[in-house]
Amino acid sequence: MPYGPWKKKNKSTKEHLVENEEVSGGHAGVGSSGKSAVNGGAGLPPPPANLRPKLVFHTQLAHGSPTGRIEGFTNVKELYSKIADAFNINAPEILFCTLNTHKIDMEKLLGGQIGLEDFIFAHVKGIKKEVEVYKSEDALGLTITDNGAGFAFIKRIREGSVADRVKVICVGDHIECINGRNIIGTRHYEVARMLKDLPRDKPFTLKLVEPMKAFEMLEPRSKGGKPGGDNKVGTGRSTLRLRSKGPATVEDEPTEFEEKAIKKVDDLLESYMGIRDTELAATMVEVGRDKKNPDEFAMALDETLGDFAFPDEFVFDVWGAIGDAKQGRF
């Protein structure tokens, strides 16, 4: 059965800090429910800023700061830029964001969707560290993700693994260099492949940057969220969907089918490729929703996600997971 082959600052808005405001979640003024374009239709230029729905979110730096208000972003890079402007820092200082918690909680990681009432916490660069690791097994036990703006970081450490035995390696650490090679700007799946391809029974060096922590956050390291954990964010009925390509949209919360399918596909991404990426998983579910057979699904994936070299078995398993979710089999 054929599957492939596969190949691989805007106009300013007004932000300000709110000195004594309680952390209670972002606020959004939305003129209509359901799906509405924030950035215009696919292939069209973005509409003027004054014609976009006005979505305002509250944000803080995770290690402690006043509360800021941000608006007018349509993708993750623009979001980081708006946060940086609000706190007078450089956007590349931001490693990742979590929703509704200042802790390094990978189950609350900001991915492709933000609930319209979610509060955004930005985790910025902290201490740099360099560690030598002896690769005594084929797998290091690391799950890699990225922040959508060029920084890959550690999302999970498998208990008892090679990485777990090196206590200086922590969930949330940004991987800056592997054996002296700078990997900033390298996508998570490429970083995972580089780590997997390192020769066994030889040492290698990692340069890491951990997120800055407030005093009360200094605690024993986490292994990251459990694969079966609830990764649902937001309490409202709508979310802002951020896409790497195409416009951001305001959408209803994912249906039960979508949640189950996205979680299963995300699990398959970790199993086959050593990464977790809920936005990528959501895109694959969206692509496969109306496809009638694996060949049609594979061709659609190639058109939509041509940068990824998906194994044939992975594509078949993803197709099966989407079908199982449709039938309510898990």
mmCIF file of C-alpha atoms in Angstrom:
data_model
loop_
_atom_site.group_PDB
_atom_site.id
_atom_site.type_symbol
_atom_site.label_atom_id
_atom_site.label_comp_id
_atom_site.label_asym_id
_atom_site.label_seq_id
_atom_site.Cartn_x
_atom_site.Cartn_y
_atom_site.Cartn_z
ATOM 1 C CA MET A 1 0.000 0.000 0.000
ATOM 2 C CA PRO A 2 1.741 3.227 -1.112
ATOM 3 C CA TYR A 3 2.287 5.950 1.473
ATOM 4 C CA GLY A 4 4.908 8.402 0.282
ATOM 5 C CA PRO A 5 7.575 9.258 -0.109
ATOM 6 C CA TRP A 6 7.866 12.030 2.474
ATOM 7 C CA LYS A 7 10.551 14.648 2.710
ATOM 8 C CA LYS A 8 11.298 16.063 4.903
ATOM 9 C CA LYS A 9 7.612 43.039 14.432
ATOM 10 C CA ASN A 10 4.215 43.643 13.246
ATOM 11 C CA LYS A 11 2.116 46.805 13.718
ATOM 12 C CA SER A 12 2.405 47.855 17.324
ATOM 13 C CA THR A 13 -0.456 47.461 19.759
ATOM 14 C CA LYS A 14 -0.764 48.943 23.190
ATOM 15 C CA GLU A 15 0.449 46.766 26.061
ATOM 16 C CA HIS A 16 0.852 47.831 29.667
ATOM 17 C CA LEU A 17 1.579 46.348 33.060
ATOM 18 C CA VAL A 18 -1.066 46.112 35.735
ATOM 19 C CA GLU A 19 0.781 46.540 39.008
ATOM 20 C CA ASN A 20 -1.629 45.108 41.574
ATOM 21 C CA GLU A 21 -3.987 42.903 39.632
ATOM 22 C CA GLU A 22 -4.761 39.383 40.885
ATOM 23 C CA VAL A 23 -3.909 36.428 38.677
ATOM 24 C CA SER A 24 -7.321 35.237 37.618
ATOM 25 C CA GLY A 25 -6.980 34.445 33.928
ATOM 26 C CA GLY A 26 -6.845 36.364 30.676
ATOM 27 C CA HIS A 27 -9.785 38.293 29.314
ATOM 28 C CA ALA A 28 -10.935 38.387 25.753
ATOM 29 C CA GLY A 29 -13.501 40.518 24.056
ATOM 30 C CA VAL A 30 -14.892 38.318 21.316
ATOM 31 C CA GLY A 31 -17.591 39.563 19.041
ATOM 32 C CA SER A 32 -18.870 36.177 17.876
ATOM 33 C CA SER A 33 -18.583 32.507 18.807
ATOM 34 C CA GLY A 34 -17.561 29.540 16.680
ATOM 35 C CA LYS A 35 -14.732 29.795 14.136
ATOM 36 C CA SER A 36 -13.727 33.289 13.056
ATOM 37 C CA ALA A 37 -10.528 34.251 11.269
ATOM 38 C CA VAL A 38 -8.050 36.340 13.210
ATOM 39 C CA ASN A 39 -5.590 36.580 10.371
ATOM 40 C CA GLY A 40 -7.756 36.365 7.297
ATOM 41 C CA GLY A 41 -8.400 33.383 5.024
ATOM 42 C CA ALA A 42 -5.748 30.929 3.950
ATOM 43 C CA GLY A 43 -3.492 32.450 1.332
ATOM 44 C CA LEU A 44 -4.824 35.968 1.938
ATOM 45 C CA PRO A 45 -2.972 38.862 3.567
ATOM 46 C CA PRO A 46 -3.901 39.536 7.194
ATOM 47 C CA PRO A 47 -6.703 42.053 7.663
ATOM 48 C CA PRO A 48 -5.913 45.457 9.164
ATOM 49 C CA ALA A 49 -5.390 45.314 12.924
ATOM 50 C CA ASN A 50 -8.534 47.342 13.556
ATOM 51 C CA LEU A 51 -10.656 44.719 11.787
ATOM 52 C CA ARG A 52 -9.353 41.704 13.761
ATOM 53 C CA PRO A 53 -11.280 40.394 16.770
ATOM 54 C CA LYS A 54 -9.763 42.006 19.844
ATOM 55 C CA LEU A 55 -8.416 39.243 22.055
ATOM 56 C CA VAL A 56 -6.657 40.432 25.193
ATOM 57 C CA PHE A 57 -4.737 38.034 27.435
ATOM 58 C CA HIS A 58 -3.075 38.532 30.813
ATOM 59 C CA THR A 59 0.502 37.382 31.307
ATOM 60 C CA GLN A 60 3.321 37.263 33.851
ATOM 61 C CA LEU A 61 6.916 36.098 33.889
ATOM 62 C CA ALA A 62 6.864 32.725 35.643
ATOM 63 C CA HIS A 63 9.621 33.610 38.124
ATOM 64 C CA GLY A 64 7.688 36.710 39.207
ATOM 65 C CA SER A 65 6.626 40.023 37.672
ATOM 66 C CA PRO A 66 3.735 42.478 37.485
ATOM 67 C CA THR A 67 0.817 41.441 35.282
ATOM 68 C CA GLY A 68 0.866 42.511 31.643
ATOM 69 C CA ARG A 69 -1.799 42.643 28.957
ATOM 70 C CA ILE A 70 -1.058 41.473 25.425
ATOM 71 C CA GLU A 71 -3.066 41.446 22.211
ATOM 72 C CA GLY A 72 -2.721 41.449 18.451
ATOM 73 C CA PHE A 73 -0.714 38.226 17.898
ATOM 74 C CA THR A 74 -1.550 35.483 15.410
ATOM 75 C CA ASN A 75 1.202 32.904 16.015
ATOM 76 C CA VAL A 76 3.620 31.792 18.719
ATOM 77 C CA LYS A 77 6.515 33.975 17.550
ATOM 78 C CA GLU A 78 4.301 37.059 17.632
ATOM 79 C CA LEU A 79 3.030 36.021 21.073
ATOM 80 C CA TYR A 80 6.600 35.872 22.417
ATOM 81 C CA SER A 81 7.313 39.258 20.862
ATOM 82 C CA LYS A 82 4.274 40.797 22.558
ATOM 83 C CA ILE A 83 5.255 39.314 25.924
ATOM 84 C CA ALA A 84 8.811 40.582 25.481
ATOM 85 C CA ASP A 85 7.535 44.098 24.705
ATOM 86 C CA ALA A 86 5.276 44.047 27.754
ATOM 87 C CA PHE A 87 8.179 43.252 30.096
ATOM 88 C CA ASN A 88 10.972 45.052 28.211
ATOM 89 C CA ILE A 89 12.985 41.889 27.537
ATOM 90 C CA ASN A 90 14.266 40.279 24.336
ATOM 91 C CA ALA A 91 11.939 37.716 22.755
ATOM 92 C CA PRO A 92 14.729 35.065 22.452
ATOM 93 C CA GLU A 93 14.940 35.070 26.267
ATOM 94 C CA ILE A 94 11.572 33.272 26.398
ATOM 95 C CA LEU A 95 11.944 29.479 26.453
ATOM 96 C CA PHE A 96 8.281 28.465 26.624
ATOM 97 C CA CYS A 97 4.954 29.387 28.207
ATOM 98 C CA THR A 98 2.593 27.536 30.506
ATOM 99 C CA LEU A 99 -1.109 28.179 30.977
ATOM 100 C CA ASN A 100 -2.649 28.976 34.372
ATOM 101 C CA THR A 101 0.414 27.947 36.391
ATOM 102 C CA HIS A 102 3.845 29.472 36.974
ATOM 103 C CA LYS A 103 5.328 26.014 37.559
ATOM 104 C CA ILE A 104 7.280 24.018 34.972
ATOM 105 C CA ASP A 105 4.296 21.771 34.299
ATOM 106 C CA MET A 106 4.521 20.093 30.909
ATOM 107 C CA GLU A 107 0.827 19.170 31.034
ATOM 108 C CA LYS A 108 0.028 22.899 31.025
ATOM 109 C CA LEU A 109 2.470 23.766 28.251
ATOM 110 C CA LEU A 110 1.218 26.317 25.729
ATOM 111 C CA GLY A 111 0.940 24.531 22.409
ATOM 112 C CA GLY A 112 -1.320 25.407 19.511
ATOM 113 C CA GLN A 113 -4.355 26.484 21.526
ATOM 114 C CA ILE A 114 -5.038 29.055 24.222
ATOM 115 C CA GLY A 115 -8.340 29.150 26.086
ATOM 116 C CA LEU A 116 -9.830 32.619 25.890
ATOM 117 C CA GLU A 117 -9.716 32.835 29.689
ATOM 118 C CA ASP A 118 -6.257 31.299 30.105
ATOM 119 C CA PHE A 119 -3.509 33.201 31.941
ATOM 120 C CA ILE A 120 -0.114 32.978 30.232
ATOM 121 C CA PHE A 121 3.119 32.498 32.216
ATOM 122 C CA ALA A 122 6.377 33.013 30.298
ATOM 123 C CA HIS A 123 9.448 31.029 31.391
ATOM 124 C CA VAL A 124 12.692 32.831 30.525
ATOM 125 C CA LYS A 125 16.306 31.684 30.332
ATOM 126 C CA GLY A 126 18.053 31.018 33.637
ATOM 127 C CA ILE A 127 21.241 29.140 34.496
ATOM 128 C CA LYS A 128 23.396 27.645 31.740
ATOM 129 C CA LYS A 129 24.948 24.243 32.374
ATOM 130 C CA GLU A 130 27.118 21.753 30.539
ATOM 131 C CA VAL A 131 26.975 18.027 31.210
ATOM 132 C CA GLU A 132 28.770 14.964 29.876
ATOM 133 C CA VAL A 133 26.556 11.914 29.420
ATOM 134 C CA TYR A 134 27.697 8.342 28.808
ATOM 135 C CA LYS A 135 25.264 6.701 26.388
ATOM 136 C CA SER A 136 25.138 3.219 27.874
ATOM 137 C CA GLU A 137 21.844 2.333 26.130
ATOM 138 C CA ASP A 138 20.344 2.957 22.700
ATOM 139 C CA ALA A 139 17.612 5.197 24.125
ATOM 140 C CA LEU A 140 18.371 8.133 26.406
ATOM 141 C CA GLY A 141 14.842 8.333 27.804
ATOM 142 C CA LEU A 142 14.236 11.934 26.717
ATOM 143 C CA THR A 143 11.100 13.255 25.037
ATOM 144 C CA ILE A 144 11.756 16.461 23.099
ATOM 145 C CA THR A 145 9.401 19.268 22.120
ATOM 146 C CA ASP A 146 9.964 22.833 20.937
ATOM 147 C CA ASN A 147 8.530 26.257 21.628
ATOM 148 C CA GLY A 148 7.554 27.081 18.057
ATOM 149 C CA ALA A 149 10.243 29.769 17.866
ATOM 150 C CA GLY A 150 13.444 27.781 17.453
ATOM 151 C CA PHE A 151 14.144 26.353 20.925
ATOM 152 C CA ALA A 152 13.970 22.595 21.554
ATOM 153 C CA PHE A 153 13.615 21.531 25.166
ATOM 154 C CA ILE A 154 13.044 18.467 27.323
ATOM 155 C CA LYS A 155 9.400 17.638 27.941
ATOM 156 C CA ARG A 156 9.747 14.295 29.695
ATOM 157 C CA ILE A 157 12.428 12.096 31.281
ATOM 158 C CA ARG A 158 11.648 8.397 31.498
ATOM 159 C CA GLU A 159 12.195 7.005 34.971
ATOM 160 C CA GLY A 160 15.270 4.762 35.261
ATOM 161 C CA SER A 161 16.646 5.884 31.886
ATOM 162 C CA VAL A 162 20.157 7.086 31.029
ATOM 163 C CA ALA A 163 19.026 10.724 31.278
ATOM 164 C CA ASP A 164 17.217 10.087 34.560
ATOM 165 C CA ARG A 165 20.494 9.004 36.153
ATOM 166 C CA VAL A 166 22.101 12.364 35.281
ATOM 167 C CA LYS A 167 20.448 14.528 37.910
ATOM 168 C CA VAL A 168 21.522 17.836 36.396
ATOM 169 C CA ILE A 169 19.282 17.176 33.356
ATOM 170 C CA CYS A 170 15.769 18.456 34.097
ATOM 171 C CA VAL A 171 12.385 18.774 32.434
ATOM 172 C CA GLY A 172 12.108 22.221 30.872
ATOM 173 C CA ASP A 173 15.817 22.476 30.023
ATOM 174 C CA HIS A 174 16.487 24.018 26.614
ATOM 175 C CA ILE A 175 19.029 22.001 24.602
ATOM 176 C CA GLU A 176 21.411 24.578 23.177
ATOM 177 C CA CYS A 177 24.290 22.395 21.898
ATOM 178 C CA ILE A 178 24.991 18.699 21.288
ATOM 179 C CA ASN A 179 28.704 17.847 21.187
ATOM 180 C CA GLY A 180 29.511 21.493 20.519
ATOM 181 C CA ARG A 181 27.016 21.821 17.663
ATOM 182 C CA ASN A 182 24.593 24.707 18.160
ATOM 183 C CA ILE A 183 21.050 23.468 17.507
ATOM 184 C CA ILE A 184 19.087 26.672 18.062
ATOM 185 C CA GLY A 185 16.505 26.840 15.282
ATOM 186 C CA THR A 186 16.468 23.050 14.856
ATOM 187 C CA ARG A 187 13.040 21.424 15.041
ATOM 188 C CA HIS A 188 12.254 18.963 17.827
ATOM 189 C CA TYR A 189 12.079 15.890 15.582
ATOM 190 C CA GLU A 190 15.534 16.664 14.200
ATOM 191 C CA VAL A 191 16.956 17.093 17.722
ATOM 192 C CA ALA A 192 15.388 13.783 18.775
ATOM 193 C CA ARG A 193 16.943 12.098 15.746
ATOM 194 C CA MET A 194 20.378 13.590 16.517
ATOM 195 C CA LEU A 195 20.224 12.258 20.091
ATOM 196 C CA LYS A 196 19.078 8.846 18.895
ATOM 197 C CA ASP A 197 21.910 8.665 16.331
ATOM 198 C CA LEU A 198 24.650 9.347 18.883
ATOM 199 C CA PRO A 199 26.899 6.253 19.123
ATOM 200 C CA ARG A 200 26.299 3.876 21.995
ATOM 201 C CA ASP A 201 28.920 3.251 24.685
ATOM 202 C CA LYS A 202 30.513 6.646 24.138
ATOM 203 C CA PRO A 203 30.202 9.943 26.036
ATOM 204 C CA PHE A 204 28.668 13.083 24.570
ATOM 205 C CA THR A 205 28.209 16.635 25.822
ATOM 206 C CA LEU A 206 25.034 18.678 26.208
ATOM 207 C CA LYS A 207 24.844 22.412 26.780
ATOM 208 C CA LEU A 208 21.551 23.186 28.501
ATOM 209 C CA VAL A 209 19.718 26.302 29.676
ATOM 210 C CA GLU A 210 17.228 25.855 32.489
ATOM 211 C CA PRO A 211 14.225 28.149 33.004
ATOM 212 C CA MET A 212 14.657 30.917 35.575
ATOM 213 C CA LYS A 213 13.027 29.973 38.852
ATOM 214 C CA ALA A 214 11.651 31.957 41.745
ATOM 215 C CA PHE A 215 12.834 30.908 45.202
ATOM 216 C CA GLU A 216 9.632 29.032 46.020
ATOM 217 C CA MET A 217 9.939 27.045 42.774
ATOM 218 C CA LEU A 218 13.249 25.424 43.776
ATOM 219 C CA GLU A 219 12.161 21.857 44.407
ATOM 220 C CA PRO A 220 13.112 18.275 43.429
ATOM 221 C CA ARG A 221 13.147 17.904 39.656
ATOM 222 C CA SER A 222 10.092 16.637 37.842
ATOM 223 C CA LYS A 223 10.065 13.805 35.319
ATOM 224 C CA GLY A 224 7.474 15.738 33.308
ATOM 225 C CA GLY A 225 3.809 15.015 32.764
ATOM 226 C CA LYS A 226 2.556 11.477 32.515
ATOM 227 C CA PRO A 227 1.679 10.328 28.998
ATOM 228 C CA GLY A 228 -1.857 9.584 30.141
ATOM 229 C CA GLY A 229 -2.263 12.904 31.929
ATOM 230 C CA ASP A 230 -5.042 15.342 31.200
ATOM 231 C CA ASN A 231 -3.554 17.941 28.890
ATOM 232 C CA LYS A 232 -6.740 19.942 28.568
ATOM 233 C CA VAL A 233 -6.344 23.652 29.134
ATOM 234 C CA GLY A 234 -8.780 26.468 29.580
ATOM 235 C CA THR A 235 -12.197 26.563 31.166
ATOM 236 C CA GLY A 236 -14.058 28.605 28.577
ATOM 237 C CA ARG A 237 -16.002 27.315 25.610
ATOM 238 C CA SER A 238 -13.644 28.763 23.013
ATOM 239 C CA THR A 239 -9.912 28.727 22.326
ATOM 240 C CA LEU A 240 -7.492 30.686 20.153
ATOM 241 C CA ARG A 241 -5.874 28.198 17.754
ATOM 242 C CA LEU A 242 -2.341 29.225 16.742
ATOM 243 C CA ARG A 243 -0.964 27.640 13.588
ATOM 244 C CA SER A 244 2.586 27.572 12.267
ATOM 245 C CA LYS A 245 1.120 28.109 8.789
ATOM 246 C CA GLY A 246 -2.085 29.977 8.086
ATOM 247 C CA PRO A 247 -4.261 32.243 10.194
ATOM 248 C CA ALA A 248 -5.048 31.976 13.873
ATOM 249 C CA THR A 249 -8.698 31.238 14.513
ATOM 250 C CA VAL A 250 -11.129 31.368 17.406
ATOM 251 C CA GLU A 251 -12.648 27.902 17.692
ATOM 252 C CA ASP A 252 -14.903 25.900 19.942
ATOM 253 C CA GLU A 253 -13.121 23.651 22.430
ATOM 254 C CA PRO A 254 -12.091 20.296 20.920
ATOM 255 C CA THR A 255 -14.814 17.660 20.801
ATOM 256 C CA GLU A 256 -14.451 14.390 22.694
ATOM 257 C CA PHE A 257 -13.426 12.708 19.427
ATOM 258 C CA GLU A 258 -10.761 15.360 18.781
ATOM 259 C CA GLU A 259 -9.358 15.182 22.319
ATOM 260 C CA LYS A 260 -9.036 11.404 22.234
ATOM 261 C CA ALA A 261 -7.580 11.341 18.731
ATOM 262 C CA ILE A 262 -5.084 14.153 19.436
ATOM 263 C CA LYS A 263 -3.879 12.447 22.620
ATOM 264 C CA LYS A 264 -3.416 9.119 20.832
ATOM 265 C CA VAL A 265 -1.552 10.712 17.904
ATOM 266 C CA ASP A 266 0.644 12.646 20.352
ATOM 267 C CA ASP A 267 1.458 9.341 22.075
ATOM 268 C CA LEU A 268 2.387 7.853 18.684
ATOM 269 C CA LEU A 269 4.656 10.843 17.957
ATOM 270 C CA GLU A 270 6.505 10.127 21.194
ATOM 271 C CA SER A 271 6.709 6.403 20.517
ATOM 272 C CA TYR A 272 7.969 6.684 16.908
ATOM 273 C CA MET A 273 9.849 9.995 16.873
ATOM 274 C CA GLY A 274 10.704 10.863 20.493
ATOM 275 C CA ILE A 275 8.711 14.103 20.444
ATOM 276 C CA ARG A 276 5.455 15.439 21.819
ATOM 277 C CA ASP A 277 3.602 18.163 19.913
ATOM 278 C CA THR A 278 -0.126 18.641 20.455
ATOM 279 C CA GLU A 279 -0.399 21.190 17.626
ATOM 280 C CA LEU A 280 1.196 18.747 15.167
ATOM 281 C CA ALA A 281 -1.097 15.990 16.456
ATOM 282 C CA ALA A 282 -4.143 18.260 16.088
ATOM 283 C CA THR A 283 -3.145 19.115 12.520
ATOM 284 C CA MET A 284 -2.838 15.417 11.642
ATOM 285 C CA VAL A 285 -6.263 14.681 13.130
ATOM 286 C CA GLU A 286 -7.710 17.601 11.181
ATOM 287 C CA VAL A 287 -6.131 16.316 7.961
ATOM 288 C CA GLY A 288 -7.430 12.776 8.516
ATOM 289 C CA ARG A 289 -10.954 13.635 9.635
ATOM 290 C CA ASP A 290 -12.638 13.269 6.240
ATOM 291 C CA LYS A 291 -10.189 10.973 4.447
ATOM 292 C CA LYS A 292 -11.601 7.664 3.227
ATOM 293 C CA ASN A 293 -8.489 5.454 3.217
ATOM 294 C CA PRO A 294 -4.820 5.404 4.303
ATOM 295 C CA ASP A 295 -3.517 6.315 0.825
ATOM 296 C CA GLU A 296 -5.673 9.440 0.679
ATOM 297 C CA PHE A 297 -4.581 10.331 4.227
ATOM 298 C CA ALA A 298 -0.894 9.798 3.369
ATOM 299 C CA MET A 299 -1.125 12.069 0.320
ATOM 300 C CA ALA A 300 -2.864 14.780 2.361
ATOM 301 C CA LEU A 301 -0.185 14.540 5.055
ATOM 302 C CA ASP A 302 2.520 14.934 2.427
ATOM 303 C CA GLU A 303 0.853 18.095 1.113
ATOM 304 C CA THR A 304 0.272 19.590 4.567
ATOM 305 C CA LEU A 305 3.347 18.420 6.495
ATOM 306 C CA GLY A 306 5.957 17.808 3.827
ATOM 307 C CA ASP A 307 8.830 18.771 6.162
ATOM 308 C CA PHE A 308 8.380 15.611 8.232
ATOM 309 C CA ALA A 309 9.785 12.218 7.241
ATOM 310 C CA PHE A 310 7.029 10.057 8.712
ATOM 311 C CA PRO A 311 7.639 6.277 8.687
ATOM 312 C CA ASP A 312 4.988 4.284 6.798
ATOM 313 C CA GLU A 313 4.088 2.307 9.931
ATOM 314 C CA PHE A 314 3.554 5.561 11.840
ATOM 315 C CA VAL A 315 1.195 6.941 9.177
ATOM 316 C CA PHE A 316 -0.792 3.691 9.206
ATOM 317 C CA ASP A 317 -1.033 3.729 13.022
ATOM 318 C CA VAL A 318 -2.145 7.382 13.015
ATOM 319 C CA TRP A 319 -4.832 6.558 10.465
ATOM 320 C CA GLY A 320 -5.962 3.693 12.700
ATOM 321 C CA ALA A 321 -6.009 5.926 15.800
ATOM 322 C CA ILE A 322 -8.200 8.506 14.059
ATOM 323 C CA GLY A 323 -10.548 5.732 12.953
ATOM 324 C CA ASP A 324 -10.687 4.280 16.466
ATOM 325 C CA ALA A 325 -11.535 7.700 17.882
ATOM 326 C CA LYS A 326 -14.336 8.142 15.346
ATOM 327 C CA GLN A 327 -15.771 4.777 16.387
ATOM 328 C CA GLY A 328 -15.344 5.512 20.094
ATOM 329 C CA ARG A 329 -13.070 2.501 20.600
ATOM 330 C CA PHE A 330 -10.866 4.229 23.190
#
